Short mmCIF file of C-alpha atoms and ligand atoms in Angstrom, two decimals:
data_model
loop_
_atom_site.label_atom_id
_atom_site.label_comp_id
_atom_site.label_asym_id
_atom_site.label_seq_id
_atom_site.Cartn_x
_atom_site.Cartn_y
_atom_site.Cartn_z
CA MET A 24 0.00 0.00 0.00
CA LYS A 25 1.25 3.50 -0.82
CA SER A 26 2.16 5.68 2.15
CA GLN A 27 0.22 8.92 2.73
CA PHE A 28 3.44 10.81 1.92
CA ARG A 29 3.74 9.07 -1.48
CA LEU A 30 0.05 9.58 -2.27
CA ASP A 31 0.17 13.28 -1.39
CA ILE A 32 3.35 13.91 -3.38
CA GLU A 33 2.25 11.96 -6.47
CA ASN A 34 -1.24 13.50 -6.42
CA GLY A 35 0.28 16.97 -6.10
CA LEU A 36 2.50 16.40 -9.11
CA LYS A 37 -0.46 15.11 -11.14
CA ASN A 38 -2.26 18.43 -10.49
CA SER A 39 -2.18 21.17 -13.03
CA PRO A 40 -0.54 23.45 -11.98
CA LYS A 41 1.65 21.12 -9.93
CA THR A 42 1.68 21.45 -6.13
CA LEU A 43 3.56 19.87 -3.21
CA PRO A 44 2.29 20.14 0.40
CA SER A 45 4.45 22.35 2.63
CA LYS A 46 3.80 20.12 5.67
CA TYR A 47 6.43 17.77 4.21
CA PHE A 48 9.20 20.39 4.53
CA TYR A 49 9.80 19.24 8.09
CA ASP A 50 12.10 16.23 8.10
CA ALA A 51 15.22 16.46 10.35
CA ILE A 52 17.05 18.63 7.76
CA GLY A 53 13.96 20.78 7.17
CA ASP A 54 13.52 21.28 10.95
CA ALA A 55 17.13 22.46 11.24
CA LEU A 56 16.76 24.80 8.24
CA PHE A 57 13.59 26.27 9.72
CA VAL A 58 15.43 27.02 12.98
CA LYS A 59 18.02 28.89 10.84
CA ILE A 60 15.23 30.76 9.05
CA MET A 61 13.83 31.95 12.39
CA HIS A 62 17.19 33.62 13.12
CA LEU A 63 17.59 35.27 9.69
CA PRO A 64 17.70 39.08 9.61
CA GLU A 65 14.99 39.12 6.91
CA TYR A 66 12.61 36.73 8.74
CA TYR A 67 10.91 39.33 10.93
CA LEU A 68 8.01 37.09 12.06
CA THR A 69 9.76 35.25 14.91
CA ARG A 70 11.42 38.39 16.29
CA ALA A 71 8.19 40.38 16.20
CA GLU A 72 6.21 37.66 17.98
CA PHE A 73 9.00 37.15 20.52
CA GLU A 74 8.94 40.89 21.24
CA ILE A 75 5.22 40.61 22.04
CA PHE A 76 5.73 37.77 24.53
CA ASN A 77 8.88 39.31 25.96
CA THR A 78 7.35 42.71 26.64
CA LYS A 79 3.58 42.18 26.79
CA SER A 80 2.93 38.78 28.41
CA LYS A 81 1.28 40.47 31.41
CA ASN A 82 -1.07 42.28 29.06
CA ILE A 83 -1.92 39.00 27.28
CA ILE A 84 -2.53 37.25 30.61
CA SER A 85 -4.89 40.00 31.79
CA LYS A 86 -6.98 39.53 28.62
CA LEU A 87 -7.28 35.80 29.32
CA GLU A 88 -9.21 36.65 32.53
CA ILE A 89 -7.93 33.61 34.40
CA ASN A 90 -8.74 33.15 38.07
CA LYS A 91 -5.50 32.24 39.89
CA ASP A 92 -7.24 29.56 41.98
CA GLN A 93 -8.72 27.83 38.96
CA PRO A 94 -6.39 25.22 37.40
CA PHE A 95 -6.20 25.40 33.60
CA ASP A 96 -4.51 23.61 30.72
CA LEU A 97 -2.17 25.64 28.48
CA ILE A 98 -2.11 23.67 25.24
CA GLU A 99 0.35 24.66 22.53
CA LEU A 100 -0.29 23.40 19.00
CA GLY A 101 3.01 22.90 17.16
CA ALA A 102 5.39 23.73 19.97
CA GLY A 103 8.76 23.80 18.14
CA ASP A 104 11.64 25.03 20.29
CA GLY A 105 9.31 26.98 22.61
CA LYS A 106 11.45 30.14 22.79
CA LYS A 107 8.48 32.52 22.60
CA THR A 108 6.35 30.39 24.89
CA LYS A 109 9.08 30.29 27.56
CA ALA A 110 8.86 34.07 27.96
CA PHE A 111 5.12 33.62 28.55
CA LEU A 112 5.52 30.62 30.89
CA LYS A 113 7.97 32.56 33.03
CA VAL A 114 5.43 35.32 33.70
CA LEU A 115 2.64 32.80 34.44
CA LEU A 116 4.90 31.01 36.95
CA ASP A 117 6.17 34.24 38.53
CA GLU A 118 2.58 35.30 39.06
CA ASP A 119 1.61 31.95 40.60
CA TYR A 120 -0.94 30.79 38.08
CA ASN A 121 -2.10 27.21 38.51
CA PHE A 122 -1.66 25.49 35.15
CA LYS A 123 -0.33 22.51 33.26
CA TYR A 124 1.61 23.06 30.00
CA LEU A 125 0.76 20.60 27.22
CA PRO A 126 2.88 21.12 24.09
CA ILE A 127 1.71 19.15 21.06
CA ASP A 128 3.95 18.46 18.12
CA ILE A 129 4.19 15.98 15.28
CA SER A 130 7.90 15.52 16.06
CA GLN A 131 8.74 13.43 19.16
CA ASN A 132 12.31 14.73 18.85
CA ALA A 133 11.21 18.34 19.14
CA LEU A 134 9.05 17.44 22.16
CA ASP A 135 11.89 15.59 23.93
CA ASP A 136 14.25 18.56 23.45
CA LEU A 137 11.59 20.98 24.65
CA GLU A 138 10.76 18.89 27.72
CA GLN A 139 14.42 18.66 28.69
CA SER A 140 15.04 22.38 28.39
CA ILE A 141 11.79 23.21 30.22
CA HIS A 142 12.79 20.93 33.13
CA LYS A 143 16.12 22.76 33.36
CA GLU A 144 14.68 26.26 33.19
CA PHE A 145 11.40 25.86 35.07
CA LEU A 146 11.71 23.39 37.91
CA LYS A 147 8.17 23.97 39.11
CA LEU A 148 6.40 23.66 35.79
CA ASN A 149 3.93 20.83 35.30
CA ILE A 150 4.47 19.69 31.69
CA GLU A 151 3.01 16.82 29.66
CA THR A 152 4.05 16.48 26.01
CA ILE A 153 1.68 15.03 23.41
CA GLN A 154 2.92 13.64 20.11
CA GLY A 155 0.39 13.86 17.31
CA ASN A 156 -1.30 16.04 14.72
CA TYR A 157 -3.53 18.95 15.71
CA PHE A 158 -6.76 17.50 14.41
CA GLY A 159 -6.39 14.24 16.30
CA VAL A 160 -5.48 16.03 19.50
CA LEU A 161 -8.35 18.53 19.16
CA ASN A 162 -10.67 15.56 19.03
CA ASP A 163 -9.12 14.08 22.16
CA ILE A 164 -9.38 17.25 24.26
CA LYS A 165 -13.10 17.69 23.46
CA THR A 166 -14.21 15.61 26.42
CA ASN A 167 -11.88 17.26 28.93
CA THR A 168 -13.71 20.02 30.84
CA THR A 169 -10.65 21.67 32.47
CA PRO A 170 -10.57 25.32 31.32
CA LYS A 171 -8.18 25.72 28.41
CA VAL A 172 -5.93 28.26 26.78
CA ILE A 173 -4.79 27.14 23.34
CA MET A 174 -1.65 28.68 21.82
CA PHE A 175 -1.27 28.57 18.06
CA LEU A 176 1.72 30.77 17.31
CA GLY A 177 4.17 31.57 14.53
CA SER A 178 1.53 32.40 11.89
CA ASN A 179 1.19 28.66 11.36
CA LEU A 180 -2.45 29.19 10.37
CA GLY A 181 -1.07 31.10 7.36
CA ASN A 182 0.31 27.90 5.84
CA LEU A 183 -3.23 26.58 5.35
CA GLN A 184 -5.33 27.38 2.28
CA ASP A 185 -8.23 29.67 3.21
CA HIS A 186 -10.80 26.86 3.20
CA GLU A 187 -8.49 24.68 5.32
CA ALA A 188 -7.94 27.53 7.79
CA GLN A 189 -11.71 28.01 8.10
CA ASP A 190 -12.18 24.29 8.61
CA PHE A 191 -9.42 24.25 11.23
CA LEU A 192 -11.05 27.16 13.13
CA ILE A 193 -14.41 25.35 13.13
CA LYS A 194 -12.74 22.20 14.55
CA LEU A 195 -10.86 24.27 17.13
CA SER A 196 -14.06 26.04 18.17
CA ASN A 197 -15.91 22.72 18.49
CA ALA A 198 -13.15 21.27 20.68
CA LEU A 199 -13.49 24.05 23.27
CA GLN A 200 -15.90 24.84 26.10
CA VAL A 201 -17.54 28.23 26.62
CA GLY A 202 -15.02 30.65 28.15
CA ASP A 203 -11.91 28.84 26.84
CA LYS A 204 -9.38 31.13 25.14
CA VAL A 205 -7.03 30.98 22.13
CA ILE A 206 -3.83 32.95 21.60
CA MET A 207 -3.36 33.05 17.82
CA GLY A 208 -0.16 34.54 16.39
CA LEU A 209 -0.61 35.93 12.88
CA ASP A 210 1.60 37.85 10.50
CA THR A 211 0.07 41.13 9.26
CA ILE A 212 -0.48 42.25 5.67
CA LYS A 213 2.29 44.69 4.87
CA PRO A 214 4.35 46.00 1.93
CA LYS A 215 6.17 43.68 -0.41
CA ASP A 216 9.61 45.10 0.38
CA VAL A 217 9.25 43.74 3.94
CA VAL A 218 7.48 40.43 3.23
CA LEU A 219 9.25 39.14 0.14
CA PRO A 220 12.83 39.18 1.53
CA ALA A 221 11.56 37.06 4.47
CA TYR A 222 10.93 34.31 1.90
CA ASN A 223 13.97 35.07 -0.27
CA ASP A 224 16.81 35.68 2.16
CA SER A 225 20.27 36.72 0.99
CA GLN A 226 21.99 33.65 2.49
CA GLY A 227 19.79 31.25 0.53
CA VAL A 228 18.51 29.38 3.60
CA THR A 229 14.86 29.60 2.48
CA LYS A 230 15.90 28.37 -0.95
CA ALA A 231 17.61 25.35 0.65
CA PHE A 232 14.49 24.79 2.81
CA ASN A 233 12.26 24.73 -0.29
CA LEU A 234 14.64 22.55 -2.34
CA ASN A 235 15.07 20.13 0.57
CA LEU A 236 11.57 18.89 -0.17
CA LEU A 237 12.94 17.41 -3.42
CA ASN A 238 15.82 15.82 -1.50
CA ARG A 239 13.34 14.28 0.89
CA ILE A 240 11.26 12.91 -1.99
CA ASN A 241 14.42 11.47 -3.59
CA ASN A 242 15.45 9.80 -0.33
CA GLU A 243 12.10 8.50 0.82
CA LEU A 244 10.33 7.78 -2.47
CA GLU A 245 13.29 6.69 -4.64
CA ALA A 246 12.81 9.60 -7.02
CA ASP A 247 15.58 11.16 -9.10
CA PHE A 248 15.03 14.92 -8.94
CA GLU A 249 18.18 16.79 -10.04
CA ILE A 250 18.05 19.41 -7.32
CA GLU A 251 20.24 21.90 -9.22
CA ASN A 252 17.70 21.84 -12.09
CA PHE A 253 15.16 23.66 -9.92
CA ASP A 254 15.08 27.19 -8.57
CA HIS A 255 13.37 28.77 -5.56
CA SER A 256 10.92 31.51 -6.54
CA PRO A 257 8.70 33.27 -3.97
CA GLU A 258 5.95 35.79 -4.81
CA TYR A 259 3.86 38.11 -2.65
CA ASN A 260 0.59 39.84 -3.47
CA GLU A 261 0.01 42.94 -1.31
CA GLU A 262 -3.69 43.03 -2.18
CA THR A 263 -4.54 39.50 -1.05
CA GLY A 264 -1.81 39.30 1.61
CA ILE A 265 -0.68 35.91 0.31
CA ALA A 266 2.96 34.89 -0.16
CA LYS A 267 3.55 31.83 -2.33
CA SER A 268 6.73 29.80 -2.71
CA TYR A 269 7.42 27.92 -5.89
CA LEU A 270 10.04 25.57 -7.24
CA VAL A 271 10.69 26.39 -10.90
CA SER A 272 12.01 23.89 -13.42
CA LYS A 273 15.12 25.34 -15.09
CA GLU A 274 14.73 23.12 -18.15
CA ASP A 275 12.49 20.56 -19.85
CA GLN A 276 13.05 17.42 -17.80
CA GLU A 277 11.61 14.15 -16.56
CA VAL A 278 11.69 12.78 -13.02
CA THR A 279 11.13 9.10 -12.29
CA PHE A 280 9.73 7.72 -9.08
CA ASN A 281 11.60 4.41 -9.16
CA GLY A 282 9.55 2.94 -6.33
CA ASP A 283 6.54 2.62 -8.63
CA ASN A 284 7.83 3.64 -12.08
CA ILE A 285 5.88 6.85 -12.42
CA ILE A 286 7.40 9.55 -14.60
CA PHE A 287 6.59 13.24 -14.19
CA LYS A 288 7.42 15.75 -16.93
CA PHE A 289 8.43 19.33 -16.22
CA GLN A 290 8.68 22.08 -18.79
CA LYS A 291 11.30 24.81 -18.66
CA GLY A 292 9.83 27.62 -16.49
CA GLU A 293 7.06 25.39 -15.06
CA LYS A 294 6.25 26.23 -11.44
CA ILE A 295 5.40 23.86 -8.58
CA LEU A 296 3.54 25.58 -5.72
CA THR A 297 5.12 24.36 -2.49
CA GLU A 298 3.81 26.74 0.16
CA ILE A 299 1.36 29.53 0.85
CA SER A 300 2.00 31.91 3.75
CA ARG A 301 -1.15 33.98 4.19
CA LYS A 302 -0.97 37.23 6.11
CA TYR A 303 -4.00 38.40 8.10
CA ASN A 304 -5.83 41.56 9.06
CA ASP A 305 -8.82 41.84 11.44
CA GLU A 306 -11.32 41.71 8.60
CA ILE A 307 -9.99 38.46 7.12
CA LEU A 308 -9.65 36.78 10.52
CA ASN A 309 -13.15 37.86 11.58
CA SER A 310 -14.66 36.64 8.32
CA PHE A 311 -13.02 33.23 8.93
CA LEU A 312 -14.36 33.22 12.50
CA ASN A 313 -17.90 33.91 11.29
CA ASN A 314 -18.82 30.24 11.03
CA THR A 315 -17.35 29.43 14.44
CA LYS A 316 -18.16 30.18 18.05
CA LEU A 317 -14.80 31.91 18.48
CA LYS A 318 -14.81 35.67 18.93
CA GLN A 319 -11.89 38.09 18.83
CA ILE A 320 -11.67 39.81 22.23
CA SER A 321 -8.28 41.47 21.97
CA LYS A 322 -5.25 42.03 19.77
CA ILE A 323 -1.72 42.75 20.94
CA SER A 324 0.89 43.93 18.42
CA ASP A 325 4.65 44.40 18.31
CA SER A 326 6.15 47.91 18.13
CA LYS A 327 6.26 47.91 14.30
CA ASN A 328 2.80 46.35 13.84
CA TYR A 329 4.43 43.52 11.90
CA PHE A 330 2.72 40.77 13.91
CA ASN A 331 -0.43 40.31 15.99
CA SER A 332 -1.27 38.08 18.93
CA TYR A 333 -5.03 37.74 18.77
CA ILE A 334 -6.94 36.63 21.85
CA LEU A 335 -10.07 34.68 20.92
CA GLU A 336 -12.79 33.47 23.25
CA ARG A 337 -15.10 30.51 22.79
CA VAL A 338 -18.55 32.07 23.35
C1 AVI B 29 5.95 27.92 9.68
N1 AVI B 29 5.52 28.99 8.79
C2 AVI B 29 4.62 29.95 9.45
C3 AVI B 29 6.60 29.63 8.02
C4 AVI B 29 6.03 30.78 7.14
O1 AVI B 29 6.49 31.90 7.32
O2 AVI B 29 5.15 30.52 6.33
C5 AVI B 29 7.32 28.62 7.14
C6 AVI B 29 8.35 29.26 6.25
N2 AVI B 29 8.45 29.08 4.96
C7 AVI B 29 9.45 29.77 4.47
N3 AVI B 29 10.01 30.44 5.45
C8 AVI B 29 9.35 30.10 6.59
#
């Protein structure tokens, strides 16, 4: 039987225009490249969101309206290295809130590293890691009535197509009880000269990140992509607020998937869409929340208004 990875990749390449799902960027090499991206001078997103948690965590906490005597679960979807969250956890602990931290990630490796560093830095913190995908975990937490704060940071929602993001928000809303809160980190719509370099950095790290998907396909699906025959080509539309990353074929070429003898043809200049990174404003977010029981109750921004932490409440 074909793996889900193989099915998704082959189906994407059968599409016209061709697509590849960005969720497959994150093998061990992709994870390491993404950590590098987060430190790039052009990749403003991580710095802007970190600034919010580093300087305005108290403000965020006040908007969550949590009673200090009431235990709650702080659930983080896609925890990564937790740098931004740690700034937030520190303030919660300093102020004696009664909570358990539940980071969820698809990568057990990332969770193990996070748990270790959390134990070192925050002796008192009650942490329980959960390995899995968001949708599965959202289903599991439905029956748990402990008050919850869900963190979904890093503009990760932006990597979903609009209909997928709306679907995700409906599922998130359905998994929560009245009064539960969400902290949603979203990149703002802003001029091209700021956004585009974030996806086309001068050191070529984002290019390597995009091309690594072909490496992964070669390694795991016995394909024979000639990596140097493809280029990284990002675009950004200021009107829609959507950045798209493409791989562009530098010549007419064929790629064989030796595992099952499928051949894909690429024309010179043909583009494969590998990622969308949507940026949000209040209007777009609110229109997506329309079909849910989540309501925006506050928005906290960094000093340049590059990034927003939205506080949503399940009503
Ligand atoms: C994880 N995600 C929000 C990143 C983004 O900005 O879309 C992934 C990324 N792709 C290229 N650079 C970073």
